[in-house]
Amino acid sequence: MKIFRLMQVMTLFLSVAWLSSCIENEPLNAECDIVSASLPEGLLVRPAEIVDRKDVHSVTFIVKNFVDVTALAPEFEITPGATIDPASGTVRDFSEEQEYTVTSEDGQWSKTYTVIAKHDDPIALKYSFENVRVVDANSQGGKCDEFLELSPTDPTIINMIWASGNQGFGLTNGKKGPETYPTYQADNGVVGRCAGLVTRSTGTFGSMVGMPLAAGNLFIGKFDMTNAVNKPLEATQFGTSFYYVPIGLRGYYRYTPGEKFMELVNRKLVEVPGRTDECDIYAVFYERTADMEYLDGNNVLSDDNPNIIAVARLDEEQRKGAADWTHFDVEFKYRPDKSLDPEKLENGVYALAVVMTSSIEGAKFSGAIGSALFVDELEVVCL
Amino acid sequence: MNMKRYIIGVLAVAFSFVGAKAQVDRSLAVIKSMLLGFEYEVYAGTNIGGASPLPLPAEIREINSYSPELNLQIGATVTKWVDVQKKWGLSLGVRLETKGMETKAAVKNYGMAIIQDGATVSGRWTGMVQTRYHSQQLVFPLTAVFKAHKRLKVHAGPYVAFAFSNDFDGYVYDGYLREGDPTGPKISFEGDSRANYDFGNNLRHFQWGMQGGVTWTAYRHLLVNANLAWGCNDIFESSFKTVTFNLYPIYLNVGFGYLF
């Protein structure tokens, strides 16, 4: 037996040595990202927002009102070994958007980022979901809808882009079109078209990563694709600067829960007999702090979140469904011992998140496939 | 320990069979065959190797762990010497064997595409890949034999193999995917997040390759064998495009034999 083991050890050693000897020199980096972007301290309302998607590569600086955007020298951190043109720290006129090209260390890949520096444009308060643009959702030719709000004063300017998890779903969805996504523009709204949110199966690929379903969701904030698999609750980053005092959230919705409520247990869906899916529509008014620029799936409705000032939310009955278009009007409930500071309000320190989902537990990948929520003529009522 | 017991068990069975045969060593049939220039051997051994892309792409940065698994092999060979000096001969064999491996490799910017249910996920993976391959096969080698020394035989030739049980699965973890190409969205997999895969159904049942090795006659009946079997076709069916490179089974086997 000893000889046997000796031989095994020897051959193991030889084969590992053989395999290791075949390892070639490390290839140069192929990535060309802007990893972070900054302006001198005190100029920004909030940290720069970097969007790195299939079709959009952009950096947006929201600068304070006193800042002159005609001469700014943003600094960029890029993928190790990559180069950026013009160089980081170059003074440029940002009264128009500027382009920067990042080229990878291996020289084979490059991306052109659009860099914008602007003063904050307070968000619109009424949402009719009439405006969408169709965007790439993956490299296979898949496309999904992205809802836009146009500036009430100048309809050629985009005031706000709604976020959703569509880009995450896109990974699993091949070359299919917008209406196969969890979030899409649906026909037959109360007026014109409306927002359609449907809980869908993510198929084989979703199962591979232990995320077998995706609830339709639409929210003010951004979807952090990088964390979509990793930390899905943190991938939905809710909120943007808000300059008003909200008192109510109203609009129209209709909701039909899917047939079987499924719960995620050990990366697989298990039916929960007797449970019916619910939708959710809510708005959260909160104070932005350095450690909580956005709210996320972990803390957006937490009772003990110290940043939250007020919440407006469908009540339990309303969340169960409404077969036909139904009007809702819910109040912002201000939390006790919270007061508003007018100066903070003016400086965009407060923020608002509006969130809609077709499955209340969708963030945990539980819900009923087929649950469908439609929302239209949504409005945040302010003082 | 279980494994060890298992090996001992298998070897015991193999050798008791040999032993029983040995007692009727002088049986007429064998003597007759020997007279006609046939030689019979039975052997048992273990396979060490893996299914590997060739050459190893530069994107594979490190093989962090490699476990050959315990791949047992039992077989029999009949050799016909073609010349009077018994220098040259031809062997036909049959063996039952397991080819397996488990690896953990670190890769950088590794191109991959997974096609399932008509949809595709493609991109570049940087991070860890865990793979388990396990195949049970019936193999028929046909080799030319040259007796280089009175105790040493060198043999080489082709083999065909039929895999009747196949597994190929694993997962990727601790890294990130760039969807599409290196400029695509970045999706991190950290902590417990991972993507499982199982391509067992896409493994090929019929394989062929070349093998070559030496047999040392340690004692009159006891042989020590070392053999390299090099697969010439991809372990996957040619219609399977998910693993974008070919994986060739390359196994070294060592063991003992009994010469009648």
mmCIF file of N, CA and C in Angstrom, chain A residues 1 3-5 7-9 11-12 14-16 18-20 22-33 52-54 57 79 105-106 109-111 137-140 167 170-174 203-205 207-210 225-231 267, chain B residues 4 7-8 11 45-46 48 52 54-63 66 68 70 72 108-109 114-117 119-122 124 126 176-197 224 230 250 252 254-256:
data_model
loop_
_atom_site.group_PDB
_atom_site.id
_atom_site.type_symbol
_atom_site.label_atom_id
_atom_site.label_comp_id
_atom_site.label_asym_id
_atom_site.label_seq_id
_atom_site.Cartn_x
_atom_site.Cartn_y
_atom_site.Cartn_z
ATOM 1 N N MET A 1 0.817 -1.208 0.000
ATOM 2 C CA MET A 1 0.000 0.000 0.000
ATOM 3 C C MET A 1 0.850 1.257 0.000
ATOM 4 N N ILE A 3 3.712 1.720 -1.437
ATOM 5 C CA ILE A 3 4.177 2.041 -2.788
ATOM 6 C C ILE A 3 3.063 2.757 -3.528
ATOM 7 N N PHE A 4 1.881 2.253 -3.298
ATOM 8 C CA PHE A 4 0.703 2.794 -3.958
ATOM 9 C C PHE A 4 0.548 4.281 -3.639
ATOM 10 N N ARG A 5 0.666 4.570 -2.347
ATOM 11 C CA ARG A 5 0.502 5.953 -1.925
ATOM 12 C C ARG A 5 1.661 6.827 -2.418
ATOM 13 N N MET A 7 3.349 6.435 -5.061
ATOM 14 C CA MET A 7 3.163 6.726 -6.478
ATOM 15 C C MET A 7 2.121 7.821 -6.668
ATOM 16 N N GLN A 8 1.111 7.724 -5.852
ATOM 17 C CA GLN A 8 0.047 8.717 -5.968
ATOM 18 C C GLN A 8 0.596 10.109 -5.673
ATOM 19 N N VAL A 9 1.373 10.168 -4.597
ATOM 20 C CA VAL A 9 1.943 11.455 -4.204
ATOM 21 C C VAL A 9 2.856 11.981 -5.304
ATOM 22 N N THR A 11 2.862 11.277 -8.537
ATOM 23 C CA THR A 11 2.178 11.707 -9.751
ATOM 24 C C THR A 11 1.392 12.987 -9.505
ATOM 25 N N LEU A 12 0.857 13.099 -8.299
ATOM 26 C CA LEU A 12 0.153 14.326 -7.961
ATOM 27 C C LEU A 12 1.122 15.501 -8.065
ATOM 28 N N LEU A 14 3.894 15.636 -9.750
ATOM 29 C CA LEU A 14 4.280 15.869 -11.146
ATOM 30 C C LEU A 14 3.192 16.613 -11.905
ATOM 31 N N SER A 15 1.944 16.204 -11.670
ATOM 32 C CA SER A 15 0.892 16.829 -12.460
ATOM 33 C C SER A 15 0.686 18.277 -12.046
ATOM 34 N N VAL A 16 0.815 18.559 -10.754
ATOM 35 C CA VAL A 16 0.682 19.950 -10.319
ATOM 36 C C VAL A 16 1.836 20.776 -10.888
ATOM 37 N N TRP A 18 3.435 20.160 -13.543
ATOM 38 C CA TRP A 18 3.222 20.298 -14.983
ATOM 39 C C TRP A 18 2.206 21.406 -15.261
ATOM 40 N N LEU A 19 1.098 21.370 -14.513
ATOM 41 C CA LEU A 19 0.061 22.374 -14.715
ATOM 42 C C LEU A 19 0.587 23.771 -14.403
ATOM 43 N N SER A 20 1.341 23.880 -13.293
ATOM 44 C CA SER A 20 1.830 25.187 -12.872
ATOM 45 C C SER A 20 2.817 25.737 -13.890
ATOM 46 N N CYS A 22 2.687 25.578 -16.851
ATOM 47 C CA CYS A 22 2.003 26.065 -18.039
ATOM 48 C C CYS A 22 1.381 27.431 -17.840
ATOM 49 N N ILE A 23 1.376 27.947 -16.612
ATOM 50 C CA ILE A 23 0.749 29.242 -16.367
ATOM 51 C C ILE A 23 1.539 30.311 -17.108
ATOM 52 N N GLU A 24 0.861 31.038 -17.938
ATOM 53 C CA GLU A 24 1.545 32.046 -18.742
ATOM 54 C C GLU A 24 1.620 33.374 -17.997
ATOM 55 N N ASN A 25 2.326 34.340 -18.594
ATOM 56 C CA ASN A 25 2.425 35.657 -17.968
ATOM 57 C C ASN A 25 1.050 36.299 -17.869
ATOM 58 N N GLU A 26 0.871 37.097 -16.842
ATOM 59 C CA GLU A 26 -0.430 37.705 -16.617
ATOM 60 C C GLU A 26 -0.781 38.674 -17.743
ATOM 61 N N PRO A 27 -1.964 38.516 -18.344
ATOM 62 C CA PRO A 27 -2.353 39.466 -19.391
ATOM 63 C C PRO A 27 -2.574 40.852 -18.788
ATOM 64 N N LEU A 28 -2.403 41.878 -19.601
ATOM 65 C CA LEU A 28 -2.637 43.247 -19.124
ATOM 66 C C LEU A 28 -4.132 43.444 -18.878
ATOM 67 N N ASN A 29 -4.460 44.406 -18.020
ATOM 68 C CA ASN A 29 -5.868 44.657 -17.715
ATOM 69 C C ASN A 29 -6.636 45.072 -18.973
ATOM 70 N N ALA A 30 -7.844 44.549 -19.070
ATOM 71 C CA ALA A 30 -8.672 44.846 -20.248
ATOM 72 C C ALA A 30 -9.777 45.848 -19.918
ATOM 73 N N GLU A 31 -9.878 46.220 -18.637
ATOM 74 C CA GLU A 31 -10.982 47.093 -18.251
ATOM 75 C C GLU A 31 -10.600 48.561 -18.354
ATOM 76 N N CYS A 32 -11.619 49.381 -18.548
ATOM 77 C CA CYS A 32 -11.360 50.819 -18.744
ATOM 78 C C CYS A 32 -12.477 51.601 -18.046
ATOM 79 N N ASP A 33 -12.483 51.528 -16.723
ATOM 80 C CA ASP A 33 -13.545 52.161 -15.947
ATOM 81 C C ASP A 33 -13.086 53.465 -15.320
ATOM 82 N N ASP A 52 -22.463 53.186 -15.434
ATOM 83 C CA ASP A 52 -21.664 52.363 -16.318
ATOM 84 C C ASP A 52 -22.532 51.212 -16.780
ATOM 85 N N ARG A 53 -23.234 51.438 -17.869
ATOM 86 C CA ARG A 53 -24.115 50.395 -18.383
ATOM 87 C C ARG A 53 -23.680 50.027 -19.779
ATOM 88 N N LYS A 54 -24.478 49.128 -20.384
ATOM 89 C CA LYS A 54 -24.141 48.713 -21.741
ATOM 90 C C LYS A 54 -24.067 49.938 -22.659
ATOM 91 N N HIS A 57 -22.329 55.518 -20.442
ATOM 92 C CA HIS A 57 -21.174 55.674 -19.554
ATOM 93 C C HIS A 57 -21.149 57.155 -19.222
ATOM 94 N N THR A 79 -9.296 52.388 -13.820
ATOM 95 C CA THR A 79 -8.773 51.025 -13.696
ATOM 96 C C THR A 79 -7.243 51.061 -13.731
ATOM 97 N N GLU A 105 -5.425 49.105 -20.178
ATOM 98 C CA GLU A 105 -3.976 48.880 -20.146
ATOM 99 C C GLU A 105 -3.517 48.077 -21.364
ATOM 100 N N ASP A 106 -4.336 47.103 -21.786
ATOM 101 C CA ASP A 106 -3.927 46.302 -22.942
ATOM 102 C C ASP A 106 -4.208 47.011 -24.268
ATOM 103 N N TRP A 109 -9.451 48.030 -25.399
ATOM 104 C CA TRP A 109 -10.809 48.423 -25.054
ATOM 105 C C TRP A 109 -10.828 49.879 -24.625
ATOM 106 N N SER A 110 -11.886 50.562 -24.992
ATOM 107 C CA SER A 110 -12.012 51.928 -24.508
ATOM 108 C C SER A 110 -13.484 52.279 -24.344
ATOM 109 N N LYS A 111 -13.726 53.239 -23.488
ATOM 110 C CA LYS A 111 -15.082 53.718 -23.253
ATOM 111 C C LYS A 111 -15.028 55.225 -23.218
ATOM 112 N N ALA A 137 -30.364 46.247 -22.646
ATOM 113 C CA ALA A 137 -30.393 45.606 -21.334
ATOM 114 C C ALA A 137 -29.300 44.561 -21.191
ATOM 115 N N ASN A 138 -28.648 44.216 -22.284
ATOM 116 C CA ASN A 138 -27.540 43.253 -22.241
ATOM 117 C C ASN A 138 -26.808 43.313 -23.576
ATOM 118 N N SER A 139 -25.810 42.463 -23.726
ATOM 119 C CA SER A 139 -25.034 42.499 -24.966
ATOM 120 C C SER A 139 -25.623 41.573 -26.026
ATOM 121 N N GLN A 140 -26.777 40.962 -25.707
ATOM 122 C CA GLN A 140 -27.383 40.028 -26.665
ATOM 123 C C GLN A 140 -28.413 40.718 -27.564
ATOM 124 N N GLN A 167 -32.163 46.225 -15.563
ATOM 125 C CA GLN A 167 -30.825 45.909 -16.068
ATOM 126 C C GLN A 167 -30.309 44.595 -15.482
ATOM 127 N N GLY A 170 -32.112 41.891 -17.218
ATOM 128 C CA GLY A 170 -31.636 41.817 -18.598
ATOM 129 C C GLY A 170 -30.546 40.770 -18.794
ATOM 130 N N LEU A 171 -29.732 40.561 -17.762
ATOM 131 C CA LEU A 171 -28.669 39.562 -17.845
ATOM 132 C C LEU A 171 -29.212 38.199 -18.201
ATOM 133 N N THR A 172 -30.438 37.928 -17.734
ATOM 134 C CA THR A 172 -30.997 36.580 -17.880
ATOM 135 C C THR A 172 -31.952 36.496 -19.050
ATOM 136 N N ASN A 173 -32.189 37.612 -19.738
ATOM 137 C CA ASN A 173 -33.347 37.661 -20.618
ATOM 138 C C ASN A 173 -33.030 37.652 -22.110
ATOM 139 N N GLY A 174 -31.778 37.386 -22.476
ATOM 140 C CA GLY A 174 -31.464 37.256 -23.899
ATOM 141 C C GLY A 174 -31.896 38.459 -24.710
ATOM 142 N N GLY A 203 -35.777 32.372 -14.900
ATOM 143 C CA GLY A 203 -35.337 31.228 -15.703
ATOM 144 C C GLY A 203 -34.087 30.549 -15.167
ATOM 145 N N THR A 204 -33.458 29.831 -16.060
ATOM 146 C CA THR A 204 -32.305 29.018 -15.665
ATOM 147 C C THR A 204 -31.177 29.858 -15.077
ATOM 148 N N PHE A 205 -30.934 31.011 -15.704
ATOM 149 C CA PHE A 205 -29.798 31.815 -15.233
ATOM 150 C C PHE A 205 -30.045 32.390 -13.846
ATOM 151 N N SER A 207 -31.819 31.028 -11.595
ATOM 152 C CA SER A 207 -31.652 29.930 -10.643
ATOM 153 C C SER A 207 -30.181 29.658 -10.364
ATOM 154 N N MET A 208 -29.350 29.818 -11.389
ATOM 155 C CA MET A 208 -27.913 29.564 -11.205
ATOM 156 C C MET A 208 -27.328 30.454 -10.113
ATOM 157 N N VAL A 209 -27.839 31.682 -10.016
ATOM 158 C CA VAL A 209 -27.299 32.595 -9.013
ATOM 159 C C VAL A 209 -28.197 32.681 -7.780
ATOM 160 N N GLY A 210 -29.196 31.799 -7.701
ATOM 161 C CA GLY A 210 -30.063 31.757 -6.524
ATOM 162 C C GLY A 210 -31.045 32.907 -6.457
ATOM 163 N N MET A 225 -25.960 47.977 -10.438
ATOM 164 C CA MET A 225 -25.821 46.688 -11.114
ATOM 165 C C MET A 225 -24.711 45.833 -10.506
ATOM 166 N N THR A 226 -23.618 46.476 -10.095
ATOM 167 C CA THR A 226 -22.479 45.730 -9.567
ATOM 168 C C THR A 226 -22.877 44.852 -8.385
ATOM 169 N N ASN A 227 -23.834 45.362 -7.593
ATOM 170 C CA ASN A 227 -24.248 44.598 -6.421
ATOM 171 C C ASN A 227 -25.513 43.781 -6.638
ATOM 172 N N ALA A 228 -25.986 43.699 -7.883
ATOM 173 C CA ALA A 228 -27.271 43.062 -8.147
ATOM 174 C C ALA A 228 -27.318 41.615 -7.653
ATOM 175 N N VAL A 229 -26.194 40.908 -7.776
ATOM 176 C CA VAL A 229 -26.156 39.505 -7.364
ATOM 177 C C VAL A 229 -25.620 39.392 -5.942
ATOM 178 N N ASN A 230 -24.628 40.220 -5.711
ATOM 179 C CA ASN A 230 -23.860 40.199 -4.494
ATOM 180 C C ASN A 230 -24.644 40.565 -3.250
ATOM 181 N N LYS A 231 -25.194 41.773 -3.305
ATOM 182 C CA LYS A 231 -25.932 42.325 -2.169
ATOM 183 C C LYS A 231 -27.184 42.948 -2.745
ATOM 184 N N ARG A 267 -31.766 29.158 -1.894
ATOM 185 C CA ARG A 267 -31.598 29.467 -3.310
ATOM 186 C C ARG A 267 -32.691 28.896 -4.215
ATOM 187 N N LYS B 4 -9.476 4.563 1.599
ATOM 188 C CA LYS B 4 -8.374 3.625 1.697
ATOM 189 C C LYS B 4 -8.916 2.200 1.765
ATOM 190 N N ILE B 7 -10.003 1.124 -1.568
ATOM 191 C CA ILE B 7 -8.889 0.721 -2.448
ATOM 192 C C ILE B 7 -8.438 -0.678 -2.098
ATOM 193 N N ILE B 8 -8.251 -0.873 -0.782
ATOM 194 C CA ILE B 8 -7.759 -2.181 -0.349
ATOM 195 C C ILE B 8 -8.727 -3.251 -0.819
ATOM 196 N N LEU B 11 -8.442 -3.806 -4.583
ATOM 197 C CA LEU B 11 -7.189 -4.497 -4.906
ATOM 198 C C LEU B 11 -7.256 -5.955 -4.466
ATOM 199 N N GLY B 45 -4.967 -0.064 -11.010
ATOM 200 C CA GLY B 45 -4.154 1.136 -10.827
ATOM 201 C C GLY B 45 -5.020 2.330 -10.516
ATOM 202 N N THR B 46 -4.386 3.459 -10.542
ATOM 203 C CA THR B 46 -5.107 4.684 -10.265
ATOM 204 C C THR B 46 -4.762 5.723 -11.328
ATOM 205 N N ILE B 48 -4.409 9.615 -12.500
ATOM 206 C CA ILE B 48 -4.212 10.965 -11.969
ATOM 207 C C ILE B 48 -4.052 11.917 -13.140
ATOM 208 N N SER B 52 -8.182 19.288 -19.290
ATOM 209 C CA SER B 52 -7.537 20.602 -19.310
ATOM 210 C C SER B 52 -7.589 21.213 -20.701
ATOM 211 N N LEU B 54 -5.818 23.063 -23.747
ATOM 212 C CA LEU B 54 -4.438 22.975 -24.206
ATOM 213 C C LEU B 54 -4.169 23.993 -25.290
ATOM 214 N N PRO B 55 -3.168 24.829 -25.194
ATOM 215 C CA PRO B 55 -2.403 25.054 -23.971
ATOM 216 C C PRO B 55 -3.274 25.774 -22.939
ATOM 217 N N LEU B 56 -2.789 25.879 -21.733
ATOM 218 C CA LEU B 56 -3.514 26.607 -20.703
ATOM 219 C C LEU B 56 -3.580 28.078 -21.118
ATOM 220 N N PRO B 57 -4.789 28.647 -21.292
ATOM 221 C CA PRO B 57 -4.845 30.043 -21.725
ATOM 222 C C PRO B 57 -4.226 30.977 -20.674
ATOM 223 N N ALA B 58 -3.727 32.119 -21.152
ATOM 224 C CA ALA B 58 -3.097 33.086 -20.242
ATOM 225 C C ALA B 58 -4.091 33.606 -19.212
ATOM 226 N N GLU B 59 -5.391 33.491 -19.527
ATOM 227 C CA GLU B 59 -6.407 33.968 -18.598
ATOM 228 C C GLU B 59 -6.456 33.126 -17.317
ATOM 229 N N ILE B 60 -5.922 31.900 -17.368
ATOM 230 C CA ILE B 60 -5.869 31.104 -16.138
ATOM 231 C C ILE B 60 -4.636 31.553 -15.368
ATOM 232 N N ARG B 61 -4.879 32.168 -14.219
ATOM 233 C CA ARG B 61 -3.785 32.782 -13.484
ATOM 234 C C ARG B 61 -3.171 31.854 -12.457
ATOM 235 N N GLU B 62 -3.953 30.985 -11.926
ATOM 236 C CA GLU B 62 -3.454 30.196 -10.815
ATOM 237 C C GLU B 62 -4.337 28.966 -10.659
ATOM 238 N N ILE B 63 -3.738 27.846 -10.366
ATOM 239 C CA ILE B 63 -4.544 26.689 -10.004
ATOM 240 C C ILE B 63 -4.385 26.534 -8.501
ATOM 241 N N TYR B 66 -6.036 21.434 -6.570
ATOM 242 C CA TYR B 66 -6.264 20.409 -7.565
ATOM 243 C C TYR B 66 -6.327 19.105 -6.828
ATOM 244 N N PRO B 68 -6.959 15.117 -7.645
ATOM 245 C CA PRO B 68 -7.175 14.181 -8.738
ATOM 246 C C PRO B 68 -8.336 13.221 -8.455
ATOM 247 N N LEU B 70 -9.874 9.866 -6.353
ATOM 248 C CA LEU B 70 -9.329 8.518 -6.442
ATOM 249 C C LEU B 70 -9.943 7.799 -7.609
ATOM 250 N N LEU B 72 -10.006 4.822 -9.784
ATOM 251 C CA LEU B 72 -9.488 3.463 -9.887
ATOM 252 C C LEU B 72 -9.654 2.926 -11.286
ATOM 253 N N LYS B 108 -8.536 35.414 -14.982
ATOM 254 C CA LYS B 108 -8.616 36.859 -15.190
ATOM 255 C C LYS B 108 -9.176 37.117 -16.579
ATOM 256 N N ASN B 109 -10.273 37.857 -16.624
ATOM 257 C CA ASN B 109 -10.837 38.286 -17.909
ATOM 258 C C ASN B 109 -11.110 37.104 -18.837
ATOM 259 N N ILE B 114 -22.744 31.211 -21.599
ATOM 260 C CA ILE B 114 -23.599 30.111 -21.163
ATOM 261 C C ILE B 114 -24.879 30.203 -21.955
ATOM 262 N N ILE B 115 -25.181 29.129 -22.646
ATOM 263 C CA ILE B 115 -26.379 29.129 -23.470
ATOM 264 C C ILE B 115 -27.345 28.117 -22.878
ATOM 265 N N GLN B 116 -28.503 28.604 -22.480
ATOM 266 C CA GLN B 116 -29.475 27.683 -21.918
ATOM 267 C C GLN B 116 -30.873 28.162 -22.244
ATOM 268 N N ASP B 117 -31.723 27.231 -22.565
ATOM 269 C CA ASP B 117 -33.105 27.538 -22.939
ATOM 270 C C ASP B 117 -33.138 28.623 -24.019
ATOM 271 N N ALA B 119 -31.406 31.189 -24.382
ATOM 272 C CA ALA B 119 -30.878 32.501 -23.999
ATOM 273 C C ALA B 119 -29.381 32.365 -23.711
ATOM 274 N N THR B 120 -28.691 33.476 -23.803
ATOM 275 C CA THR B 120 -27.246 33.462 -23.624
ATOM 276 C C THR B 120 -26.831 34.475 -22.567
ATOM 277 N N VAL B 121 -25.926 34.069 -21.707
ATOM 278 C CA VAL B 121 -25.229 35.039 -20.876
ATOM 279 C C VAL B 121 -23.775 34.938 -21.273
ATOM 280 N N SER B 122 -23.196 36.039 -21.694
ATOM 281 C CA SER B 122 -21.799 35.962 -22.080
ATOM 282 C C SER B 122 -21.053 37.102 -21.417
ATOM 283 N N ARG B 124 -16.950 38.338 -19.482
ATOM 284 C CA ARG B 124 -15.589 38.027 -19.039
ATOM 285 C C ARG B 124 -15.617 37.867 -17.535
ATOM 286 N N THR B 126 -13.625 37.333 -13.983
ATOM 287 C CA THR B 126 -12.371 37.458 -13.242
ATOM 288 C C THR B 126 -12.667 36.975 -11.833
ATOM 289 N N TYR B 176 -15.870 38.818 -10.353
ATOM 290 C CA TYR B 176 -16.888 39.613 -11.024
ATOM 291 C C TYR B 176 -16.967 39.288 -12.501
ATOM 292 N N LEU B 177 -18.160 39.527 -13.023
ATOM 293 C CA LEU B 177 -18.412 39.315 -14.441
ATOM 294 C C LEU B 177 -18.518 40.671 -15.122
ATOM 295 N N ARG B 178 -17.890 40.819 -16.270
ATOM 296 C CA ARG B 178 -18.167 41.976 -17.125
ATOM 297 C C ARG B 178 -19.082 41.430 -18.206
ATOM 298 N N GLU B 179 -20.306 41.927 -18.226
ATOM 299 C CA GLU B 179 -21.276 41.402 -19.176
ATOM 300 C C GLU B 179 -20.877 41.779 -20.596
ATOM 301 N N GLY B 180 -20.909 40.803 -21.487
ATOM 302 C CA GLY B 180 -20.573 41.066 -22.889
ATOM 303 C C GLY B 180 -19.074 41.100 -23.129
ATOM 304 N N ASP B 181 -18.450 42.209 -22.799
ATOM 305 C CA ASP B 181 -17.000 42.347 -22.967
ATOM 306 C C ASP B 181 -16.463 43.200 -21.810
ATOM 307 N N PRO B 182 -15.149 43.475 -21.804
ATOM 308 C CA PRO B 182 -14.596 44.180 -20.627
ATOM 309 C C PRO B 182 -15.161 45.586 -20.409
ATOM 310 N N THR B 183 -15.895 46.124 -21.385
ATOM 311 C CA THR B 183 -16.487 47.451 -21.184
ATOM 312 C C THR B 183 -17.909 47.343 -20.628
ATOM 313 N N GLY B 184 -18.429 46.121 -20.505
ATOM 314 C CA GLY B 184 -19.822 45.924 -20.085
ATOM 315 C C GLY B 184 -20.021 46.139 -18.603
ATOM 316 N N PRO B 185 -21.275 46.119 -18.162
ATOM 317 C CA PRO B 185 -21.564 46.293 -16.743
ATOM 318 C C PRO B 185 -20.831 45.254 -15.896
ATOM 319 N N LYS B 186 -20.462 45.686 -14.710
ATOM 320 C CA LYS B 186 -19.708 44.811 -13.807
ATOM 321 C C LYS B 186 -20.659 44.233 -12.772
ATOM 322 N N ILE B 187 -20.636 42.929 -12.608
ATOM 323 C CA ILE B 187 -21.502 42.293 -11.622
ATOM 324 C C ILE B 187 -20.622 41.498 -10.667
ATOM 325 N N SER B 188 -20.624 41.906 -9.414
ATOM 326 C CA SER B 188 -19.748 41.280 -8.425
ATOM 327 C C SER B 188 -20.374 40.034 -7.820
ATOM 328 N N PHE B 189 -19.534 39.090 -7.508
ATOM 329 C CA PHE B 189 -19.926 37.904 -6.742
ATOM 330 C C PHE B 189 -18.958 37.830 -5.564
ATOM 331 N N GLU B 190 -19.467 38.198 -4.393
ATOM 332 C CA GLU B 190 -18.608 38.148 -3.208
ATOM 333 C C GLU B 190 -19.336 37.371 -2.132
ATOM 334 N N GLY B 191 -18.604 37.027 -1.102
ATOM 335 C CA GLY B 191 -19.229 36.321 0.023
ATOM 336 C C GLY B 191 -19.866 35.033 -0.449
ATOM 337 N N ASP B 192 -21.154 34.887 -0.154
ATOM 338 C CA ASP B 192 -21.841 33.640 -0.480
ATOM 339 C C ASP B 192 -22.378 33.609 -1.901
ATOM 340 N N SER B 193 -22.279 34.714 -2.630
ATOM 341 C CA SER B 193 -22.903 34.663 -3.956
ATOM 342 C C SER B 193 -22.053 33.873 -4.923
ATOM 343 N N ARG B 194 -22.722 33.069 -5.686
ATOM 344 C CA ARG B 194 -22.033 32.247 -6.663
ATOM 345 C C ARG B 194 -23.007 31.861 -7.747
ATOM 346 N N ALA B 195 -22.494 31.415 -8.861
ATOM 347 C CA ALA B 195 -23.340 30.919 -9.944
ATOM 348 C C ALA B 195 -22.988 29.458 -10.167
ATOM 349 N N ASN B 196 -23.982 28.611 -10.008
ATOM 350 C CA ASN B 196 -23.755 27.171 -10.185
ATOM 351 C C ASN B 196 -23.900 26.792 -11.647
ATOM 352 N N TYR B 197 -23.203 25.776 -12.041
ATOM 353 C CA TYR B 197 -23.444 25.232 -13.379
ATOM 354 C C TYR B 197 -23.353 23.709 -13.340
ATOM 355 N N VAL B 224 4.803 -3.668 -12.784
ATOM 356 C CA VAL B 224 4.520 -2.295 -12.365
ATOM 357 C C VAL B 224 4.284 -1.492 -13.647
ATOM 358 N N TRP B 230 -3.864 10.172 -23.345
ATOM 359 C CA TRP B 230 -4.051 11.554 -23.786
ATOM 360 C C TRP B 230 -5.252 11.609 -24.717
ATOM 361 N N ILE B 250 -6.459 14.170 -19.846
ATOM 362 C CA ILE B 250 -5.066 13.715 -19.858
ATOM 363 C C ILE B 250 -4.796 13.051 -18.520
ATOM 364 N N LEU B 252 -2.473 10.206 -16.214
ATOM 365 C CA LEU B 252 -1.355 9.305 -15.988
ATOM 366 C C LEU B 252 -1.883 8.225 -15.067
ATOM 367 N N VAL B 254 -0.933 4.744 -12.824
ATOM 368 C CA VAL B 254 0.128 3.902 -12.285
ATOM 369 C C VAL B 254 -0.534 2.754 -11.549
ATOM 370 N N GLY B 255 0.102 1.603 -11.590
ATOM 371 C CA GLY B 255 -0.497 0.478 -10.895
ATOM 372 C C GLY B 255 0.321 -0.784 -11.053
ATOM 373 N N PHE B 256 -0.299 -1.845 -10.620
ATOM 374 C CA PHE B 256 0.368 -3.144 -10.637
ATOM 375 C C PHE B 256 -0.392 -4.101 -11.528
#
